[in-house]
């Protein structure tokens, strides 16, 4: 197992559990079951290949950090897309509601409300008018009675 790991490292090939198992001719579950072998493969994968100069190196840790950052960014973007879809759905629903004629436009609702207020005002004025008519009728009746008493 260690020979296969050294051969892959010296050849500058990718070092992973699968590639080491393939080079050693064993199943990769063997490496996963033995913690020391798995740790050796992961440690060797994090080291730069021999004979490389210090430059822009990509390590396993940097790749894992990139994956974590991109996963978090994808989650944020998915949440943002969900919010945008909800807003679009509400806007389309409102537009369809108004276009279908089922919902009255805002100006018609205002006119309807004003009409209701004026109808209530008319009812109140009619009630006052009927009270005044009753008062007037009572005053006329009293006037007739007084005139009748004067004429006797």
CSV table of N, CA, C and O in Angstrom, one decimal, residues 14-106:
chain,number,residue,atom,x,y,z
A,14,UNK,N,-2.4,12.1,-9.4
A,14,UNK,CA,-3.4,12.5,-8.4
A,14,UNK,C,-3.4,11.4,-7.3
A,14,UNK,O,-3.4,10.2,-7.6
A,15,UNK,N,-3.4,11.9,-6.0
A,15,UNK,CA,-3.4,10.9,-4.9
A,15,UNK,C,-4.8,11.0,-4.3
A,15,UNK,O,-5.2,12.1,-3.7
A,16,UNK,N,-5.5,9.9,-4.3
A,16,UNK,CA,-6.8,9.8,-3.7
A,16,UNK,C,-6.9,8.4,-3.2
A,16,UNK,O,-6.1,7.5,-3.6
A,17,UNK,N,-7.9,8.1,-2.4
A,17,UNK,CA,-8.2,6.8,-1.9
A,17,UNK,C,-8.4,5.8,-3.1
A,17,UNK,O,-7.8,4.7,-3.1
A,18,UNK,N,-9.1,6.2,-4.1
A,18,UNK,CA,-9.4,5.4,-5.2
A,18,UNK,C,-8.2,5.1,-6.0
A,18,UNK,O,-7.9,3.9,-6.4
A,19,UNK,N,-7.4,6.1,-6.3
A,19,UNK,CA,-6.2,5.9,-7.1
A,19,UNK,C,-5.1,5.0,-6.4
A,19,UNK,O,-4.5,4.2,-7.0
A,20,UNK,N,-5.0,5.2,-5.1
A,20,UNK,CA,-4.1,4.3,-4.3
A,20,UNK,C,-4.5,2.9,-4.3
A,20,UNK,O,-3.8,1.9,-4.5
A,21,UNK,N,-5.8,2.7,-4.1
A,21,UNK,CA,-6.4,1.3,-4.1
A,21,UNK,C,-6.2,0.7,-5.4
A,21,UNK,O,-5.9,-0.5,-5.5
A,22,UNK,N,-6.4,1.4,-6.5
A,22,UNK,CA,-6.3,0.9,-7.9
A,22,UNK,C,-4.8,0.5,-8.1
A,22,UNK,O,-4.5,-0.6,-8.7
A,23,UNK,N,-3.9,1.3,-7.7
A,23,UNK,CA,-2.5,1.1,-7.9
A,23,UNK,C,-2.0,-0.1,-7.1
A,23,UNK,O,-1.2,-0.9,-7.5
A,24,UNK,N,-2.6,-0.3,-5.9
A,24,UNK,CA,-2.2,-1.4,-5.0
A,24,UNK,C,-3.0,-2.7,-5.4
A,24,UNK,O,-2.6,-3.8,-4.9
A,25,UNK,N,-4.0,-2.6,-6.1
A,25,UNK,CA,-4.8,-3.8,-6.5
A,25,UNK,C,-5.7,-4.2,-5.4
A,25,UNK,O,-6.0,-5.4,-5.3
A,26,UNK,N,-6.2,-3.3,-4.6
A,26,UNK,CA,-7.1,-3.7,-3.5
A,26,UNK,C,-8.4,-2.8,-3.6
A,26,UNK,O,-8.4,-1.9,-4.4
A,27,UNK,N,-9.4,-3.2,-2.9
A,27,UNK,CA,-10.6,-2.4,-2.9
A,27,UNK,C,-10.4,-1.2,-2.0
A,27,UNK,O,-9.8,-1.3,-0.9
A,28,UNK,N,-11.0,-0.1,-2.3
A,28,UNK,CA,-10.8,1.1,-1.6
A,28,UNK,C,-11.4,1.0,-0.2
A,28,UNK,O,-11.0,1.8,0.7
A,29,UNK,N,-12.3,0.1,0.1
A,29,UNK,CA,-12.9,0.0,1.4
A,29,UNK,C,-11.8,-0.5,2.4
A,29,UNK,O,-11.9,-0.2,3.6
A,30,UNK,N,-10.8,-1.2,1.9
A,30,UNK,CA,-9.7,-1.6,2.8
A,30,UNK,C,-9.0,-0.3,3.4
A,30,UNK,O,-8.7,-0.3,4.6
A,31,UNK,N,-8.8,0.6,2.6
A,31,UNK,CA,-8.1,1.9,3.0
A,31,UNK,C,-9.0,2.6,4.0
A,31,UNK,O,-8.5,3.1,5.0
A,32,UNK,N,-10.3,2.6,3.7
A,32,UNK,CA,-11.2,3.3,4.6
A,32,UNK,C,-11.4,2.6,6.0
A,32,UNK,O,-11.6,3.2,7.0
A,33,UNK,N,-11.2,1.3,6.0
A,33,UNK,CA,-11.4,0.5,7.2
A,33,UNK,C,-10.1,0.7,8.1
A,33,UNK,O,-10.3,0.6,9.3
A,34,UNK,N,-9.0,0.9,7.5
A,34,UNK,CA,-7.8,1.1,8.3
A,34,UNK,C,-7.5,2.6,8.4
A,34,UNK,O,-7.0,3.2,7.4
A,35,UNK,N,-7.7,3.1,9.6
A,35,UNK,CA,-7.5,4.6,9.8
A,35,UNK,C,-6.1,5.1,9.5
A,35,UNK,O,-5.9,6.2,9.0
A,36,UNK,N,-5.1,4.3,9.8
A,36,UNK,CA,-3.7,4.7,9.6
A,36,UNK,C,-3.4,4.8,8.1
A,36,UNK,O,-2.8,5.8,7.6
A,37,UNK,N,-4.0,3.9,7.3
A,37,UNK,CA,-3.8,3.9,5.8
A,37,UNK,C,-4.5,5.1,5.3
A,37,UNK,O,-4.0,5.9,4.4
A,38,UNK,N,-5.7,5.3,5.7
A,38,UNK,CA,-6.6,6.5,5.3
A,38,UNK,C,-5.9,7.8,5.6
A,38,UNK,O,-5.8,8.7,4.8
A,39,UNK,N,-5.4,7.9,6.8
A,39,UNK,CA,-4.7,9.1,7.2
A,39,UNK,C,-3.4,9.4,6.4
A,39,UNK,O,-3.1,10.5,6.0
A,40,UNK,N,-2.7,8.3,6.1
A,40,UNK,CA,-1.5,8.4,5.2
A,40,UNK,C,-1.8,8.9,3.8
A,40,UNK,O,-1.2,9.8,3.3
A,41,UNK,N,-2.9,8.4,3.3
A,41,UNK,CA,-3.3,8.8,1.9
A,41,UNK,C,-3.8,10.3,2.0
A,41,UNK,O,-3.4,11.1,1.1
A,42,UNK,N,-4.6,10.7,2.9
A,42,UNK,CA,-5.0,12.1,3.0
A,42,UNK,C,-3.8,13.0,3.3
A,42,UNK,O,-3.8,14.1,2.7
A,43,UNK,N,-2.9,12.6,4.1
A,43,UNK,CA,-1.7,13.5,4.4
A,43,UNK,C,-0.9,13.6,3.1
A,43,UNK,O,-0.4,14.7,2.8
A,44,UNK,N,-0.7,12.5,2.4
A,44,UNK,CA,0.2,12.6,1.2
A,44,UNK,C,-0.5,13.4,0.1
A,44,UNK,O,0.1,14.1,-0.7
A,45,UNK,N,-1.9,13.3,0.1
A,45,UNK,CA,-2.6,14.1,-0.9
A,45,UNK,C,-2.5,15.6,-0.7
A,45,UNK,O,-2.5,16.4,-1.6
A,46,UNK,N,-2.3,16.0,0.6
A,46,UNK,CA,-2.1,17.4,0.9
A,46,UNK,C,-0.8,17.9,0.7
A,46,UNK,O,-0.6,19.2,0.7
A,47,UNK,N,0.2,17.1,0.4
A,47,UNK,CA,1.6,17.5,0.2
A,47,UNK,C,1.8,17.8,-1.3
A,47,UNK,O,1.2,17.2,-2.1
A,48,UNK,N,2.6,18.8,-1.6
A,48,UNK,CA,2.9,19.1,-3.0
A,48,UNK,C,3.7,17.9,-3.6
A,48,UNK,O,4.5,17.3,-2.9
A,49,UNK,N,3.5,17.7,-4.9
A,49,UNK,CA,4.3,16.6,-5.5
A,49,UNK,C,5.8,17.0,-5.5
A,49,UNK,O,6.2,18.1,-5.6
A,50,UNK,N,6.7,15.9,-5.4
A,50,UNK,CA,8.1,16.2,-5.4
A,50,UNK,C,8.6,16.8,-6.7
A,50,UNK,O,8.0,16.5,-7.8
A,51,UNK,N,9.5,17.7,-6.6
A,51,UNK,CA,10.1,18.4,-7.8
A,51,UNK,C,9.3,19.5,-8.3
A,51,UNK,O,9.6,20.1,-9.3
A,52,UNK,N,8.3,20.0,-7.5
A,52,UNK,CA,7.6,21.2,-8.0
A,52,UNK,C,8.1,22.4,-7.2
A,52,UNK,O,8.6,22.3,-6.1
A,53,UNK,N,8.1,23.5,-7.9
A,53,UNK,CA,8.6,24.7,-7.3
A,53,UNK,C,7.4,25.4,-6.6
A,53,UNK,O,6.2,25.1,-6.8
A,54,UNK,N,7.8,26.3,-5.7
A,54,UNK,CA,6.7,27.0,-4.9
A,54,UNK,C,6.1,28.0,-5.9
A,54,UNK,O,6.8,28.9,-6.4
A,55,UNK,N,4.9,27.8,-6.1
A,55,UNK,CA,4.2,28.7,-7.0
A,55,UNK,C,2.7,28.6,-6.6
A,55,UNK,O,2.4,28.4,-5.4
A,56,UNK,N,1.9,28.7,-7.5
A,56,UNK,CA,0.5,28.5,-7.2
A,56,UNK,C,0.2,27.0,-7.1
A,56,UNK,O,0.1,26.3,-8.1
A,57,UNK,N,0.0,26.6,-5.9
A,57,UNK,CA,-0.3,25.2,-5.6
A,57,UNK,C,-1.7,25.0,-5.2
A,57,UNK,O,-2.2,25.9,-4.5
A,58,UNK,N,-2.3,24.0,-5.6
A,58,UNK,CA,-3.7,23.7,-5.2
A,58,UNK,C,-3.6,22.5,-4.2
A,58,UNK,O,-3.1,21.4,-4.6
A,59,UNK,N,-4.0,22.7,-3.0
A,59,UNK,CA,-3.9,21.6,-2.0
A,59,UNK,C,-5.4,21.1,-1.8
A,59,UNK,O,-6.4,21.7,-2.2
A,60,UNK,N,-5.4,20.0,-1.1
A,60,UNK,CA,-6.7,19.4,-0.8
A,60,UNK,C,-7.5,20.4,0.1
A,60,UNK,O,-8.7,20.5,0.0
A,61,UNK,N,-6.8,21.0,1.1
A,61,UNK,CA,-7.5,21.9,2.0
A,61,UNK,C,-8.0,23.1,1.3
A,61,UNK,O,-9.1,23.5,1.6
A,62,UNK,N,-7.3,23.6,0.3
A,62,UNK,CA,-7.8,24.8,-0.4
A,62,UNK,C,-9.0,24.4,-1.3
A,62,UNK,O,-9.9,25.2,-1.4
A,63,UNK,N,-8.9,23.2,-1.8
A,63,UNK,CA,-10.1,22.8,-2.6
A,63,UNK,C,-11.3,22.6,-1.7
A,63,UNK,O,-12.4,22.9,-2.1
A,64,UNK,N,-11.1,22.0,-0.6
A,64,UNK,CA,-12.2,21.8,0.4
A,64,UNK,C,-12.8,23.1,0.8
A,64,UNK,O,-14.0,23.3,1.0
A,65,UNK,N,-11.9,24.1,1.1
A,65,UNK,CA,-12.4,25.4,1.4
A,65,UNK,C,-13.2,26.1,0.3
A,65,UNK,O,-14.2,26.7,0.5
A,66,UNK,N,-12.7,25.9,-0.9
A,66,UNK,CA,-13.4,26.4,-2.1
A,66,UNK,C,-14.8,25.8,-2.2
A,66,UNK,O,-15.8,26.4,-2.5
A,67,UNK,N,-14.8,24.5,-2.0
A,67,UNK,CA,-16.1,23.7,-2.1
A,67,UNK,C,-17.1,24.3,-1.0
A,67,UNK,O,-18.3,24.5,-1.3
A,68,UNK,N,-16.6,24.4,0.2
A,68,UNK,CA,-17.4,24.9,1.3
A,68,UNK,C,-17.9,26.3,1.0
A,68,UNK,O,-19.1,26.6,1.2
A,69,UNK,N,-17.0,27.2,0.5
A,69,UNK,CA,-17.5,28.6,0.1
A,69,UNK,C,-18.5,28.6,-1.0
A,69,UNK,O,-19.5,29.3,-0.9
A,70,UNK,N,-18.3,27.8,-2.0
A,70,UNK,CA,-19.2,27.7,-3.1
A,70,UNK,C,-20.6,27.1,-2.7
A,70,UNK,O,-21.6,27.5,-3.2
A,71,UNK,N,-20.5,26.1,-1.8
A,71,UNK,CA,-21.8,25.5,-1.3
A,71,UNK,C,-22.6,26.6,-0.5
A,71,UNK,O,-23.8,26.7,-0.7
A,72,UNK,N,-21.9,27.4,0.3
A,72,UNK,CA,-22.6,28.4,1.1
A,72,UNK,C,-23.1,29.5,0.1
A,72,UNK,O,-24.3,30.0,0.3
A,73,UNK,N,-22.4,29.8,-0.9
A,73,UNK,CA,-22.8,30.8,-1.9
A,73,UNK,C,-24.0,30.3,-2.7
A,73,UNK,O,-25.0,31.0,-2.9
A,74,UNK,N,-24.0,29.0,-3.0
A,74,UNK,CA,-25.2,28.4,-3.7
A,74,UNK,C,-26.4,28.4,-2.8
A,74,UNK,O,-27.5,28.7,-3.3
A,75,UNK,N,-26.2,28.2,-1.5
A,75,UNK,CA,-27.4,28.3,-0.6
A,75,UNK,C,-27.9,29.7,-0.5
A,75,UNK,O,-29.2,29.9,-0.6
A,76,UNK,N,-27.1,30.7,-0.5
A,76,UNK,CA,-27.5,32.1,-0.4
A,76,UNK,C,-28.2,32.4,-1.7
A,76,UNK,O,-29.3,33.0,-1.7
A,77,UNK,N,-27.7,32.0,-2.8
A,77,UNK,CA,-28.3,32.3,-4.1
A,77,UNK,C,-29.7,31.6,-4.3
A,77,UNK,O,-30.6,32.1,-4.8
A,78,UNK,N,-29.7,30.3,-3.8
A,78,UNK,CA,-31.0,29.6,-3.8
A,78,UNK,C,-32.1,30.3,-3.0
A,78,UNK,O,-33.2,30.4,-3.4
A,79,UNK,N,-31.7,30.8,-1.8
A,79,UNK,CA,-32.6,31.5,-1.0
A,79,UNK,C,-33.1,32.8,-1.6
A,79,UNK,O,-34.3,33.2,-1.6
A,80,UNK,N,-32.1,33.5,-2.3
A,80,UNK,CA,-32.5,34.7,-3.0
A,80,UNK,C,-33.4,34.5,-4.2
A,80,UNK,O,-34.4,35.2,-4.4
A,81,UNK,N,-33.1,33.4,-4.9
A,81,UNK,CA,-34.0,33.0,-6.0
A,81,UNK,C,-35.4,32.7,-5.5
A,81,UNK,O,-36.4,33.1,-6.1
A,82,UNK,N,-35.5,32.0,-4.4
A,82,UNK,CA,-36.8,31.7,-3.8
A,82,UNK,C,-37.6,32.9,-3.5
A,82,UNK,O,-38.8,33.0,-3.8
A,83,UNK,N,-36.9,33.9,-2.9
A,83,UNK,CA,-37.6,35.2,-2.5
A,83,UNK,C,-38.0,35.9,-3.8
A,83,UNK,O,-39.1,36.4,-3.9
A,84,UNK,N,-37.2,35.9,-4.8
A,84,UNK,CA,-37.5,36.6,-6.1
A,84,UNK,C,-38.7,35.9,-6.8
A,84,UNK,O,-39.6,36.5,-7.3
A,85,UNK,N,-38.7,34.5,-6.7
A,85,UNK,CA,-39.8,33.8,-7.3
A,85,UNK,C,-41.1,34.1,-6.6
A,85,UNK,O,-42.2,34.2,-7.2
A,86,UNK,N,-41.1,34.2,-5.3
A,86,UNK,CA,-42.3,34.5,-4.5
A,86,UNK,C,-42.8,35.9,-4.8
A,86,UNK,O,-44.0,36.1,-5.0
A,87,UNK,N,-41.9,36.9,-4.9
A,87,UNK,CA,-42.3,38.2,-5.3
A,87,UNK,C,-42.9,38.3,-6.7
A,87,UNK,O,-43.9,38.9,-7.0
A,88,UNK,N,-42.3,37.5,-7.6
A,88,UNK,CA,-42.8,37.5,-9.0
A,88,UNK,C,-44.2,36.8,-9.1
A,88,UNK,O,-45.1,37.3,-9.7
A,89,UNK,N,-44.3,35.8,-8.3
A,89,UNK,CA,-45.6,35.1,-8.3
A,89,UNK,C,-46.7,36.0,-7.7
A,89,UNK,O,-47.8,36.0,-8.2
A,90,UNK,N,-46.4,36.7,-6.7
A,90,UNK,CA,-47.4,37.6,-6.1
A,90,UNK,C,-47.7,38.7,-7.1
A,90,UNK,O,-48.9,39.1,-7.2
A,91,UNK,N,-46.7,39.3,-7.8
A,91,UNK,CA,-47.0,40.3,-8.7
A,91,UNK,C,-47.8,39.8,-9.9
A,91,UNK,O,-48.8,40.5,-10.4
A,92,UNK,N,-47.5,38.6,-10.4
A,92,UNK,CA,-48.2,38.0,-11.5
A,92,UNK,C,-49.6,37.7,-11.1
A,92,UNK,O,-50.6,37.9,-11.8
A,93,UNK,N,-49.8,37.2,-9.9
A,93,UNK,CA,-51.1,36.9,-9.4
A,93,UNK,C,-52.0,38.1,-9.2
A,93,UNK,O,-53.2,38.1,-9.6
A,94,UNK,N,-51.4,39.2,-8.7
A,94,UNK,CA,-52.2,40.5,-8.6
A,94,UNK,C,-52.6,41.0,-10.0
A,94,UNK,O,-53.7,41.4,-10.2
A,95,UNK,N,-51.6,40.9,-10.9
A,95,UNK,CA,-51.9,41.4,-12.3
A,95,UNK,C,-53.0,40.5,-12.9
A,95,UNK,O,-53.9,41.1,-13.6
A,96,UNK,N,-52.9,39.2,-12.8
A,96,UNK,CA,-53.9,38.3,-13.4
A,96,UNK,C,-55.3,38.6,-12.7
A,96,UNK,O,-56.3,38.6,-13.3
A,97,UNK,N,-55.3,38.8,-11.4
A,97,UNK,CA,-56.5,39.1,-10.6
A,97,UNK,C,-57.2,40.4,-11.2
A,97,UNK,O,-58.4,40.4,-11.4
A,98,UNK,N,-56.4,41.4,-11.4
A,98,UNK,CA,-57.0,42.6,-11.9
A,98,UNK,C,-57.4,42.5,-13.3
A,98,UNK,O,-58.4,43.0,-13.7
A,99,UNK,N,-56.6,41.8,-14.2
A,99,UNK,CA,-57.0,41.6,-15.6
A,99,UNK,C,-58.2,40.8,-15.8
A,99,UNK,O,-58.9,40.9,-16.8
A,100,UNK,N,-58.4,39.8,-14.9
A,100,UNK,CA,-59.6,38.9,-15.1
A,100,UNK,C,-60.9,39.6,-14.8
A,100,UNK,O,-61.9,39.1,-15.1
A,101,UNK,N,-60.9,40.7,-14.1
A,101,UNK,CA,-62.1,41.4,-13.8
A,101,UNK,C,-62.7,40.9,-12.4
A,101,UNK,O,-63.7,41.4,-12.0
A,102,UNK,N,-62.1,39.9,-11.8
A,102,UNK,CA,-62.6,39.4,-10.5
A,102,UNK,C,-62.3,40.4,-9.4
A,102,UNK,O,-63.2,40.6,-8.5
A,103,UNK,N,-61.2,41.1,-9.5
A,103,UNK,CA,-60.9,42.1,-8.5
A,103,UNK,C,-61.1,43.5,-9.1
A,103,UNK,O,-60.7,43.7,-10.2
A,104,UNK,N,-61.7,44.3,-8.3
A,104,UNK,CA,-62.0,45.7,-8.8
A,104,UNK,C,-60.7,46.5,-8.7
A,104,UNK,O,-59.9,46.3,-7.7
A,105,UNK,N,-60.4,47.3,-9.7
A,105,UNK,CA,-59.2,48.2,-9.6
A,105,UNK,C,-59.3,49.1,-8.4
A,105,UNK,O,-60.4,49.3,-7.9
A,106,UNK,N,-58.2,49.7,-8.0
A,106,UNK,CA,-58.2,50.5,-6.8
A,106,UNK,C,-59.1,51.7,-6.9
A,106,UNK,O,-59.8,52.1,-5.9
